[in-house]
mmCIF file of C-alpha atoms and ligand atoms in Angstrom:
data_model
loop_
_atom_site.group_PDB
_atom_site.id
_atom_site.type_symbol
_atom_site.label_atom_id
_atom_site.label_comp_id
_atom_site.label_asym_id
_atom_site.label_seq_id
_atom_site.Cartn_x
_atom_site.Cartn_y
_atom_site.Cartn_z
ATOM 1 C CA MET A 1 0.149 15.115 -2.009
ATOM 2 C CA THR A 2 -3.553 15.855 -2.179
ATOM 3 C CA SER A 3 -5.454 13.805 0.317
ATOM 4 C CA VAL A 4 -9.221 13.642 0.685
ATOM 5 C CA GLY A 5 -9.972 12.278 4.131
ATOM 6 C CA PHE A 6 -10.434 8.581 4.924
ATOM 7 C CA GLU A 7 -6.938 8.317 6.397
ATOM 8 C CA GLY A 8 -6.384 4.840 7.785
ATOM 9 C CA VAL A 9 -9.864 3.513 7.058
ATOM 10 C CA ASP A 10 -10.442 -0.108 6.031
ATOM 11 C CA ASP A 11 -12.834 -1.375 3.348
ATOM 12 C CA LEU A 12 -11.943 1.472 1.080
ATOM 13 C CA VAL A 13 -10.598 1.737 -2.465
ATOM 14 C CA LEU A 14 -8.687 4.876 -3.447
ATOM 15 C CA PRO A 15 -7.906 5.946 -7.026
ATOM 16 C CA PHE A 16 -4.570 7.686 -7.553
ATOM 17 C CA ALA A 17 -2.456 9.213 -10.285
ATOM 18 C CA VAL A 18 1.282 9.733 -10.638
ATOM 19 C CA GLU A 19 1.419 12.230 -13.463
ATOM 20 C CA GLY A 20 5.239 12.287 -13.505
ATOM 21 C CA LEU A 21 5.159 8.629 -14.589
ATOM 22 C CA ASP A 22 1.922 8.668 -16.671
ATOM 23 C CA VAL A 23 0.557 6.159 -14.219
ATOM 24 C CA ARG A 24 -2.918 5.740 -12.767
ATOM 25 C CA GLY A 25 -4.152 3.134 -10.367
ATOM 26 C CA ARG A 26 -6.198 2.067 -7.382
ATOM 27 C CA ILE A 27 -5.349 0.760 -3.957
ATOM 28 C CA VAL A 28 -7.726 -1.232 -1.775
ATOM 29 C CA ARG A 29 -7.540 -2.332 1.835
ATOM 30 C CA LEU A 30 -10.151 -4.820 3.004
ATOM 31 C CA GLY A 31 -10.835 -5.475 6.684
ATOM 32 C CA PRO A 32 -14.272 -6.214 8.197
ATOM 33 C CA ALA A 33 -15.971 -6.688 4.784
ATOM 34 C CA LEU A 34 -13.596 -9.536 3.909
ATOM 35 C CA ASP A 35 -13.490 -10.942 7.426
ATOM 36 C CA THR A 36 -17.309 -11.205 7.450
ATOM 37 C CA ILE A 37 -17.282 -13.192 4.193
ATOM 38 C CA LEU A 38 -14.477 -15.548 5.222
ATOM 39 C CA ASP A 39 -15.665 -15.975 8.797
ATOM 40 C CA ARG A 40 -19.132 -17.020 7.631
ATOM 41 C CA HIS A 41 -17.810 -19.667 5.227
ATOM 42 C CA ASN A 42 -15.175 -20.951 7.653
ATOM 43 C CA TYR A 43 -12.905 -22.015 4.778
ATOM 44 C CA PRO A 44 -9.561 -23.710 5.375
ATOM 45 C CA ASP A 45 -6.841 -21.017 5.639
ATOM 46 C CA ALA A 46 -5.374 -21.774 2.193
ATOM 47 C CA VAL A 47 -8.787 -21.380 0.520
ATOM 48 C CA ALA A 48 -9.572 -18.253 2.539
ATOM 49 C CA ARG A 49 -6.310 -16.623 1.370
ATOM 50 C CA VAL A 50 -7.162 -17.204 -2.311
ATOM 51 C CA VAL A 51 -10.735 -15.925 -1.836
ATOM 52 C CA GLY A 52 -9.211 -12.857 -0.136
ATOM 53 C CA GLU A 53 -6.802 -12.287 -3.047
ATOM 54 C CA ALA A 54 -9.648 -12.664 -5.534
ATOM 55 C CA ALA A 55 -11.813 -10.253 -3.513
ATOM 56 C CA ALA A 56 -9.074 -7.590 -3.494
ATOM 57 C CA LEU A 57 -8.549 -8.044 -7.255
ATOM 58 C CA THR A 58 -12.304 -7.871 -7.895
ATOM 59 C CA VAL A 59 -12.635 -4.603 -5.972
ATOM 60 C CA LEU A 60 -9.645 -3.118 -7.849
ATOM 61 C CA LEU A 61 -11.257 -3.971 -11.195
ATOM 62 C CA GLY A 62 -14.943 -3.553 -10.342
ATOM 63 C CA SER A 63 -14.628 -0.186 -8.634
ATOM 64 C CA ALA A 64 -13.970 1.338 -12.059
ATOM 65 C CA LEU A 65 -17.779 1.166 -12.319
ATOM 66 C CA LYS A 66 -18.685 4.424 -10.686
ATOM 67 C CA PHE A 67 -22.454 4.359 -10.257
ATOM 68 C CA GLU A 68 -24.133 1.182 -11.466
ATOM 69 C CA GLY A 69 -23.496 -2.215 -12.937
ATOM 70 C CA SER A 70 -21.739 -5.301 -11.702
ATOM 71 C CA PHE A 71 -18.386 -6.967 -12.114
ATOM 72 C CA GLN A 72 -17.865 -10.691 -11.623
ATOM 73 C CA LEU A 73 -14.623 -12.613 -11.350
ATOM 74 C CA GLN A 74 -15.020 -16.361 -11.755
ATOM 75 C CA THR A 75 -12.594 -19.258 -11.989
ATOM 76 C CA ARG A 76 -13.177 -22.854 -13.050
ATOM 77 C CA SER A 77 -10.076 -24.961 -12.829
ATOM 78 C CA ASP A 78 -8.604 -28.364 -11.970
ATOM 79 C CA GLY A 79 -6.841 -27.373 -8.729
ATOM 80 C CA PRO A 80 -8.040 -27.995 -5.174
ATOM 81 C CA ILE A 81 -10.294 -24.903 -5.609
ATOM 82 C CA GLU A 82 -12.658 -26.000 -8.388
ATOM 83 C CA MET A 83 -14.645 -22.802 -8.615
ATOM 84 C CA LEU A 84 -14.374 -19.323 -7.175
ATOM 85 C CA VAL A 85 -16.876 -16.508 -7.690
ATOM 86 C CA VAL A 86 -16.554 -12.910 -6.498
ATOM 87 C CA ASP A 87 -19.226 -10.294 -7.278
ATOM 88 C CA PHE A 88 -18.821 -6.553 -6.978
ATOM 89 C CA ASP A 89 -22.019 -4.552 -7.450
ATOM 90 C CA ALA A 90 -21.429 -0.828 -7.912
ATOM 91 C CA PRO A 91 -20.951 1.232 -6.014
ATOM 92 C CA ASP A 92 -19.888 -0.797 -2.987
ATOM 93 C CA ARG A 93 -21.250 -4.356 -2.542
ATOM 94 C CA LEU A 94 -18.936 -7.358 -2.322
ATOM 95 C CA ARG A 95 -19.723 -11.081 -1.989
ATOM 96 C CA ALA A 96 -17.742 -14.276 -2.666
ATOM 97 C CA PHE A 97 -17.697 -18.047 -2.389
ATOM 98 C CA ALA A 98 -15.460 -20.963 -3.359
ATOM 99 C CA ARG A 99 -16.051 -24.651 -4.054
ATOM 100 C CA PHE A 100 -13.111 -26.831 -3.187
ATOM 101 C CA ASP A 101 -11.945 -30.384 -2.510
ATOM 102 C CA GLY A 102 -11.187 -30.521 1.210
ATOM 103 C CA GLU A 103 -8.865 -33.521 0.964
ATOM 104 C CA ARG A 104 -6.744 -31.945 -1.756
ATOM 105 C CA VAL A 105 -6.605 -28.662 0.175
ATOM 106 C CA ALA A 106 -5.492 -30.506 3.322
ATOM 107 C CA ALA A 107 -2.699 -32.204 1.351
ATOM 108 C CA LEU A 108 -1.195 -28.868 0.211
ATOM 109 C CA PRO A 109 2.075 -27.641 1.723
ATOM 110 C CA ALA A 110 1.785 -24.753 4.209
ATOM 111 C CA GLY A 111 1.857 -21.340 2.518
ATOM 112 C CA ALA A 112 0.472 -22.564 -0.815
ATOM 113 C CA ARG A 113 -0.502 -19.660 -3.085
ATOM 114 C CA SER A 114 -3.282 -19.122 -5.606
ATOM 115 C CA ALA A 115 -1.178 -20.683 -8.388
ATOM 116 C CA GLU A 116 -1.239 -24.066 -6.613
ATOM 117 C CA LEU A 117 -4.826 -23.835 -5.373
ATOM 118 C CA LEU A 118 -6.345 -22.914 -8.725
ATOM 119 C CA GLY A 119 -4.195 -24.979 -11.076
ATOM 120 C CA GLU A 120 -5.250 -24.951 -14.736
ATOM 121 C CA GLY A 121 -8.524 -23.757 -16.214
ATOM 122 C CA VAL A 122 -10.082 -20.380 -16.952
ATOM 123 C CA LEU A 123 -10.487 -17.047 -15.246
ATOM 124 C CA ALA A 124 -13.467 -15.097 -16.577
ATOM 125 C CA MET A 125 -14.220 -11.467 -15.829
ATOM 126 C CA THR A 126 -17.695 -10.213 -16.690
ATOM 127 C CA LEU A 127 -18.707 -6.584 -16.718
ATOM 128 C CA ASP A 128 -22.437 -5.949 -16.829
ATOM 129 C CA GLN A 129 -23.724 -2.396 -16.978
ATOM 130 C CA GLY A 130 -27.408 -3.207 -17.012
ATOM 131 C CA SER A 131 -28.417 -4.001 -20.588
ATOM 132 C CA GLU A 132 -27.549 -7.043 -22.726
ATOM 133 C CA THR A 133 -25.566 -4.882 -25.106
ATOM 134 C CA SER A 134 -23.285 -3.548 -22.389
ATOM 135 C CA ARG A 135 -22.267 -6.995 -21.147
ATOM 136 C CA TYR A 136 -18.592 -7.749 -21.696
ATOM 137 C CA GLN A 137 -16.596 -10.835 -20.810
ATOM 138 C CA GLY A 138 -12.825 -11.294 -20.867
ATOM 139 C CA VAL A 139 -11.278 -14.737 -20.383
ATOM 140 C CA VAL A 140 -7.706 -15.646 -19.432
ATOM 141 C CA ALA A 141 -6.310 -19.184 -19.393
ATOM 142 C CA LEU A 142 -5.174 -20.282 -15.956
ATOM 143 C CA GLU A 143 -1.964 -22.244 -16.420
ATOM 144 C CA GLY A 144 -0.677 -22.381 -12.889
ATOM 145 C CA GLN A 145 0.355 -18.705 -12.886
ATOM 146 C CA GLY A 146 -1.966 -17.501 -10.092
ATOM 147 C CA LEU A 147 -4.196 -14.450 -9.871
ATOM 148 C CA GLU A 148 -1.677 -11.567 -10.061
ATOM 149 C CA GLU A 149 -0.074 -12.847 -13.254
ATOM 150 C CA ALA A 150 -3.465 -13.765 -14.748
ATOM 151 C CA ALA A 151 -4.539 -10.145 -14.209
ATOM 152 C CA HIS A 152 -1.390 -8.889 -16.005
ATOM 153 C CA GLN A 153 -2.148 -11.196 -18.936
ATOM 154 C CA TYR A 154 -5.762 -10.036 -19.104
ATOM 155 C CA PHE A 155 -4.757 -6.394 -19.436
ATOM 156 C CA ARG A 156 -1.968 -7.194 -21.894
ATOM 157 C CA GLN A 157 -4.195 -9.293 -24.175
ATOM 158 C CA SER A 158 -7.630 -7.704 -23.874
ATOM 159 C CA GLU A 159 -6.977 -4.073 -23.070
ATOM 160 C CA GLN A 160 -3.389 -3.505 -24.241
ATOM 161 C CA ILE A 161 -2.742 -1.604 -21.028
ATOM 162 C CA PRO A 162 0.566 -2.304 -19.262
ATOM 163 C CA THR A 163 -0.580 -3.206 -15.746
ATOM 164 C CA ARG A 164 1.020 -4.286 -12.491
ATOM 165 C CA VAL A 165 -1.090 -5.840 -9.743
ATOM 166 C CA ARG A 166 0.001 -6.733 -6.203
ATOM 167 C CA LEU A 167 -2.265 -8.694 -3.859
ATOM 168 C CA ALA A 168 -1.755 -9.758 -0.258
ATOM 169 C CA VAL A 169 -3.913 -11.519 2.330
ATOM 170 C CA ALA A 170 -3.315 -12.491 5.949
ATOM 171 C CA GLU A 171 -5.152 -13.404 9.074
ATOM 172 C CA GLN A 172 -4.076 -11.114 11.871
ATOM 173 C CA PHE A 173 -4.192 -11.886 15.552
ATOM 174 C CA SER A 174 -5.020 -9.154 18.006
ATOM 175 C CA GLY A 175 -6.406 -8.769 21.495
ATOM 176 C CA SER A 176 -9.948 -9.223 20.196
ATOM 177 C CA GLY A 177 -9.222 -12.403 18.229
ATOM 178 C CA ARG A 178 -8.419 -13.267 14.617
ATOM 179 C CA ALA A 179 -9.437 -11.246 11.595
ATOM 180 C CA TRP A 180 -8.735 -11.539 7.886
ATOM 181 C CA ARG A 181 -7.313 -8.596 5.970
ATOM 182 C CA ALA A 182 -6.394 -8.097 2.323
ATOM 183 C CA GLY A 183 -4.692 -5.411 0.303
ATOM 184 C CA GLY A 184 -4.352 -4.788 -3.403
ATOM 185 C CA LEU A 185 -2.503 -2.291 -5.570
ATOM 186 C CA MET A 186 -3.121 -1.895 -9.302
ATOM 187 C CA THR A 187 -0.914 0.402 -11.363
ATOM 188 C CA GLN A 188 -1.461 1.094 -15.064
ATOM 189 C CA PHE A 189 0.680 2.904 -17.616
ATOM 190 C CA LEU A 190 -1.572 5.326 -19.520
ATOM 191 C CA PRO A 191 0.581 7.800 -21.450
ATOM 192 C CA SER A 192 -1.154 10.312 -23.714
ATOM 193 C CA SER A 193 0.803 8.894 -26.656
ATOM 194 C CA PRO A 194 -0.380 5.324 -27.417
ATOM 195 C CA GLU A 195 2.998 4.632 -29.060
ATOM 196 C CA ARG A 196 4.671 4.786 -25.660
ATOM 197 C CA ALA A 197 2.192 2.274 -24.194
ATOM 198 C CA ARG A 198 2.817 -0.134 -27.072
ATOM 199 C CA GLN A 199 6.551 -0.097 -26.371
ATOM 200 C CA ALA A 200 5.836 -1.154 -22.825
ATOM 201 C CA ASP A 201 3.424 -3.832 -23.891
ATOM 202 C CA LEU A 202 5.834 -6.453 -25.196
ATOM 203 C CA HIS A 203 5.952 -9.461 -22.938
ATOM 204 C CA PRO A 204 9.475 -10.878 -22.439
ATOM 205 C CA GLY A 205 7.992 -14.313 -23.242
ATOM 206 C CA ASP A 206 7.123 -13.110 -26.748
ATOM 207 C CA ILE A 207 10.788 -12.703 -27.667
ATOM 208 C CA PRO A 208 12.403 -15.810 -29.205
ATOM 209 C CA GLU A 209 14.869 -17.478 -26.891
ATOM 210 C CA GLY A 210 18.460 -16.275 -27.220
ATOM 211 C CA HIS A 211 17.462 -12.858 -28.548
ATOM 212 C CA SER A 212 17.251 -9.637 -26.626
ATOM 213 C CA ALA A 213 14.324 -7.276 -27.047
ATOM 214 C CA GLN A 214 16.495 -4.974 -29.190
ATOM 215 C CA GLU A 215 17.607 -7.768 -31.572
ATOM 216 C CA SER A 216 14.035 -8.856 -32.195
ATOM 217 C CA GLY A 217 13.169 -5.335 -33.355
ATOM 218 C CA ALA A 218 11.287 -4.308 -30.224
ATOM 219 C CA ARG A 219 12.280 -1.116 -28.518
ATOM 220 C CA PRO A 220 13.021 -1.143 -24.814
ATOM 221 C CA GLU A 221 10.223 -0.443 -22.409
ATOM 222 C CA ASP A 222 9.353 3.153 -21.679
ATOM 223 C CA ASP A 223 11.546 4.549 -18.872
ATOM 224 C CA ALA A 224 8.563 5.855 -16.921
ATOM 225 C CA TRP A 225 6.869 2.443 -16.881
ATOM 226 C CA VAL A 226 10.112 0.685 -15.936
ATOM 227 C CA GLU A 227 10.430 3.071 -12.992
ATOM 228 C CA ALA A 228 6.774 2.640 -11.955
ATOM 229 C CA LYS A 229 7.036 -1.153 -12.052
ATOM 230 C CA ALA A 230 10.241 -1.095 -10.006
ATOM 231 C CA LEU A 231 8.525 1.057 -7.371
ATOM 232 C CA VAL A 232 5.441 -1.170 -7.243
ATOM 233 C CA ASP A 233 7.644 -4.245 -6.866
ATOM 234 C CA THR A 234 9.103 -2.804 -3.645
ATOM 235 C CA VAL A 235 5.702 -3.151 -1.925
ATOM 236 C CA GLU A 236 5.869 -5.898 0.664
ATOM 237 C CA ASP A 237 2.865 -8.086 1.504
ATOM 238 C CA HIS A 238 2.854 -6.885 5.120
ATOM 239 C CA GLU A 239 2.640 -3.237 3.967
ATOM 240 C CA LEU A 240 -0.481 -3.980 1.918
ATOM 241 C CA ILE A 241 -2.147 -5.562 4.934
ATOM 242 C CA ASP A 242 -0.825 -3.421 7.806
ATOM 243 C CA PRO A 243 -3.790 -1.531 9.341
ATOM 244 C CA SER A 244 -1.421 1.044 10.851
ATOM 245 C CA VAL A 245 -0.146 2.133 7.417
ATOM 246 C CA SER A 246 -2.882 4.066 5.616
ATOM 247 C CA SER A 247 -3.308 3.722 1.861
ATOM 248 C CA GLU A 248 -2.319 7.382 1.444
ATOM 249 C CA ARG A 249 0.876 6.815 3.408
ATOM 250 C CA LEU A 250 1.769 3.730 1.368
ATOM 251 C CA LEU A 251 1.202 5.561 -1.926
ATOM 252 C CA TYR A 252 3.253 8.475 -0.659
ATOM 253 C CA ARG A 253 6.125 6.179 0.303
ATOM 254 C CA LEU A 254 6.104 4.652 -3.191
ATOM 255 C CA PHE A 255 5.587 7.639 -5.429
ATOM 256 C CA HIS A 256 6.241 10.902 -3.532
ATOM 257 C CA GLU A 257 9.285 11.803 -5.648
ATOM 258 C CA ARG A 258 7.019 11.836 -8.725
ATOM 259 C CA GLY A 259 4.091 13.639 -7.106
ATOM 260 C CA VAL A 260 1.245 11.268 -6.340
ATOM 261 C CA ARG A 261 -2.336 12.556 -6.217
ATOM 262 C CA VAL A 262 -4.990 10.598 -4.339
ATOM 263 C CA PHE A 263 -8.650 11.015 -5.269
ATOM 264 C CA GLU A 264 -11.853 10.544 -3.308
ATOM 265 C CA GLY A 265 -12.301 6.992 -2.094
ATOM 266 C CA GLN A 266 -15.154 4.539 -2.397
ATOM 267 C CA GLY A 267 -16.233 2.398 0.542
ATOM 268 C CA VAL A 268 -16.748 -1.359 0.167
ATOM 269 C CA ARG A 269 -19.146 -3.491 2.217
ATOM 270 C CA GLU A 270 -20.113 -7.121 2.410
ATOM 271 C CA ALA A 271 -23.620 -7.476 0.992
ATOM 272 C CA CYS A 272 -25.399 -10.234 -0.882
ATOM 273 C CA ARG A 273 -27.931 -9.588 -3.604
ATOM 274 C CA CYS A 274 -29.984 -12.735 -2.968
ATOM 275 C CA SER A 275 -33.686 -12.348 -2.197
ATOM 276 C CA ARG A 276 -36.916 -14.334 -2.271
ATOM 277 C CA GLY A 277 -37.730 -12.564 -5.553
ATOM 278 C CA ARG A 278 -34.509 -13.791 -7.162
ATOM 279 C CA ILE A 279 -35.118 -17.329 -5.879
ATOM 280 C CA MET A 280 -38.611 -17.178 -7.454
ATOM 281 C CA ALA A 281 -37.104 -16.030 -10.756
ATOM 282 C CA MET A 282 -34.824 -19.082 -10.602
ATOM 283 C CA MET A 283 -37.784 -21.371 -9.800
ATOM 284 C CA ARG A 284 -39.632 -20.110 -12.888
ATOM 285 C CA ARG A 285 -36.762 -21.309 -15.078
ATOM 286 C CA PHE A 286 -37.287 -24.931 -13.957
ATOM 287 C CA ASP A 287 -40.232 -27.032 -15.077
ATOM 288 C CA ALA A 288 -42.847 -28.351 -12.625
ATOM 289 C CA LYS A 289 -41.250 -31.815 -12.414
ATOM 290 C CA ASP A 290 -37.846 -30.351 -11.507
ATOM 291 C CA ARG A 291 -39.507 -28.270 -8.816
ATOM 292 C CA ARG A 292 -41.249 -31.366 -7.397
ATOM 293 C CA ASP A 293 -37.842 -33.080 -7.236
ATOM 294 C CA MET A 294 -36.568 -30.229 -5.066
ATOM 295 C CA VAL A 295 -39.119 -30.884 -2.322
ATOM 296 C CA GLY A 296 -37.426 -32.343 0.747
ATOM 297 C CA ASP A 297 -38.657 -34.946 3.250
ATOM 298 C CA ASN A 298 -40.264 -32.163 5.288
ATOM 299 C CA GLY A 299 -42.415 -31.150 2.333
ATOM 300 C CA ARG A 300 -40.594 -27.843 1.821
ATOM 301 C CA ILE A 301 -38.147 -26.529 -0.766
ATOM 302 C CA GLU A 302 -35.030 -25.288 0.983
ATOM 303 C CA VAL A 303 -32.571 -23.141 -0.914
ATOM 304 C CA THR A 304 -29.305 -21.991 0.630
ATOM 305 C CA CYS A 305 -27.454 -19.054 -0.941
ATOM 306 C CA GLU A 306 -23.885 -20.131 -1.709
ATOM 307 C CA PHE A 307 -22.605 -16.593 -1.205
ATOM 308 C CA CYS A 308 -24.109 -15.625 2.146
ATOM 309 C CA SER A 309 -25.445 -18.973 3.469
ATOM 310 C CA ARG A 310 -28.895 -17.438 3.970
ATOM 311 C CA ARG A 311 -31.566 -20.166 3.927
ATOM 312 C CA TYR A 312 -34.860 -19.782 2.105
ATOM 313 C CA ASP A 313 -37.610 -22.112 3.306
ATOM 314 C CA LEU A 314 -40.316 -22.214 0.628
ATOM 315 C CA ASP A 315 -43.773 -23.764 0.458
ATOM 316 C CA PRO A 316 -44.044 -25.743 -2.856
ATOM 317 C CA ALA A 317 -47.803 -25.127 -3.142
ATOM 318 C CA ALA A 318 -47.312 -21.373 -2.730
ATOM 319 C CA ILE A 319 -44.566 -21.400 -5.382
ATOM 320 C CA GLU A 320 -46.789 -23.236 -7.900
ATOM 321 C CA ALA A 321 -49.683 -20.871 -7.192
ATOM 322 C CA GLU A 322 -47.426 -17.857 -7.695
ATOM 323 C CA ILE A 323 -46.041 -19.218 -10.970
ATOM 324 C CA ALA A 324 -49.521 -20.171 -12.252
ATOM 325 C CA ALA A 325 -51.031 -16.799 -11.356
ATOM 326 C CA PRO A 326 -51.229 -14.185 -14.114
ATOM 327 C CA ASP A 327 -48.516 -11.575 -13.694
ATOM 328 C CA ALA A 328 -49.942 -9.090 -11.215
ATOM 329 C CA ARG A 329 -47.334 -6.394 -11.905
HETATM 330 ZN ZN1 ZN B 1 -27.073 -14.495 -0.442
#
């Protein structure tokens, strides 16, 4: 195994390849970056777990952007979590928030997973590489299947890449208190011959009931992908979260017989992109009457960032003067 440093470090995503199985993927372990986000919002545990899962998934997908651009994962659905937004700005910035119905969350059974918290609706993934023309959005219907399965469907439908995703989140207790951790593993079958990928692409649900894959004319899945999926499915939640098992060690345990190579990692940190400038850009999109309606009893306009809870205390007269002034830039 080739290993490039970073052994045992949190908030890091590592790309890897298993050439013997024509598989490539990424593994992420989130520690302080996720704990900072969840600690600040003080979400109920069930909501925090889903935000953690979504954050791990977002880093797995967004870290494909090497140098610039942003990736956003967003849900809107009818479950106790009404809306969930996670942003990853290349190369390393992560932020997230959720809107939820506290009473419905409190009524959930202990250990409820993303399938129950999200319910039915849509999961949208938006890739923005700077210009309008490079903006791409993929949408998957949420039908009570949860985030892992929604990710599989996205890659099957939009990208035609056989993909396996595992996500795990837990709050760990240690001498210094409680801290949230998350782990994610994404494995994709990328053989040089597209024909082999197509064979692996048939979803069992696409085969009419009572028929096997062979009867319906489909060939069986590629042996290499069957083996890779079986290996990925042996990963336990606690292994993905365990801070004492490095990502390299976990990949080695899974794939060493097929020769896994691990590439240079990318760090991840909690960071919001909000600023007074962005708030002003938002203010310009409203008309003067709407802005007057925003003024509070204290005569100020107060804006709180949903992602990082930072509060902006703005003087309405200064805002109007700035908007009325000819562009100084
Ligand atoms: Zn913010």
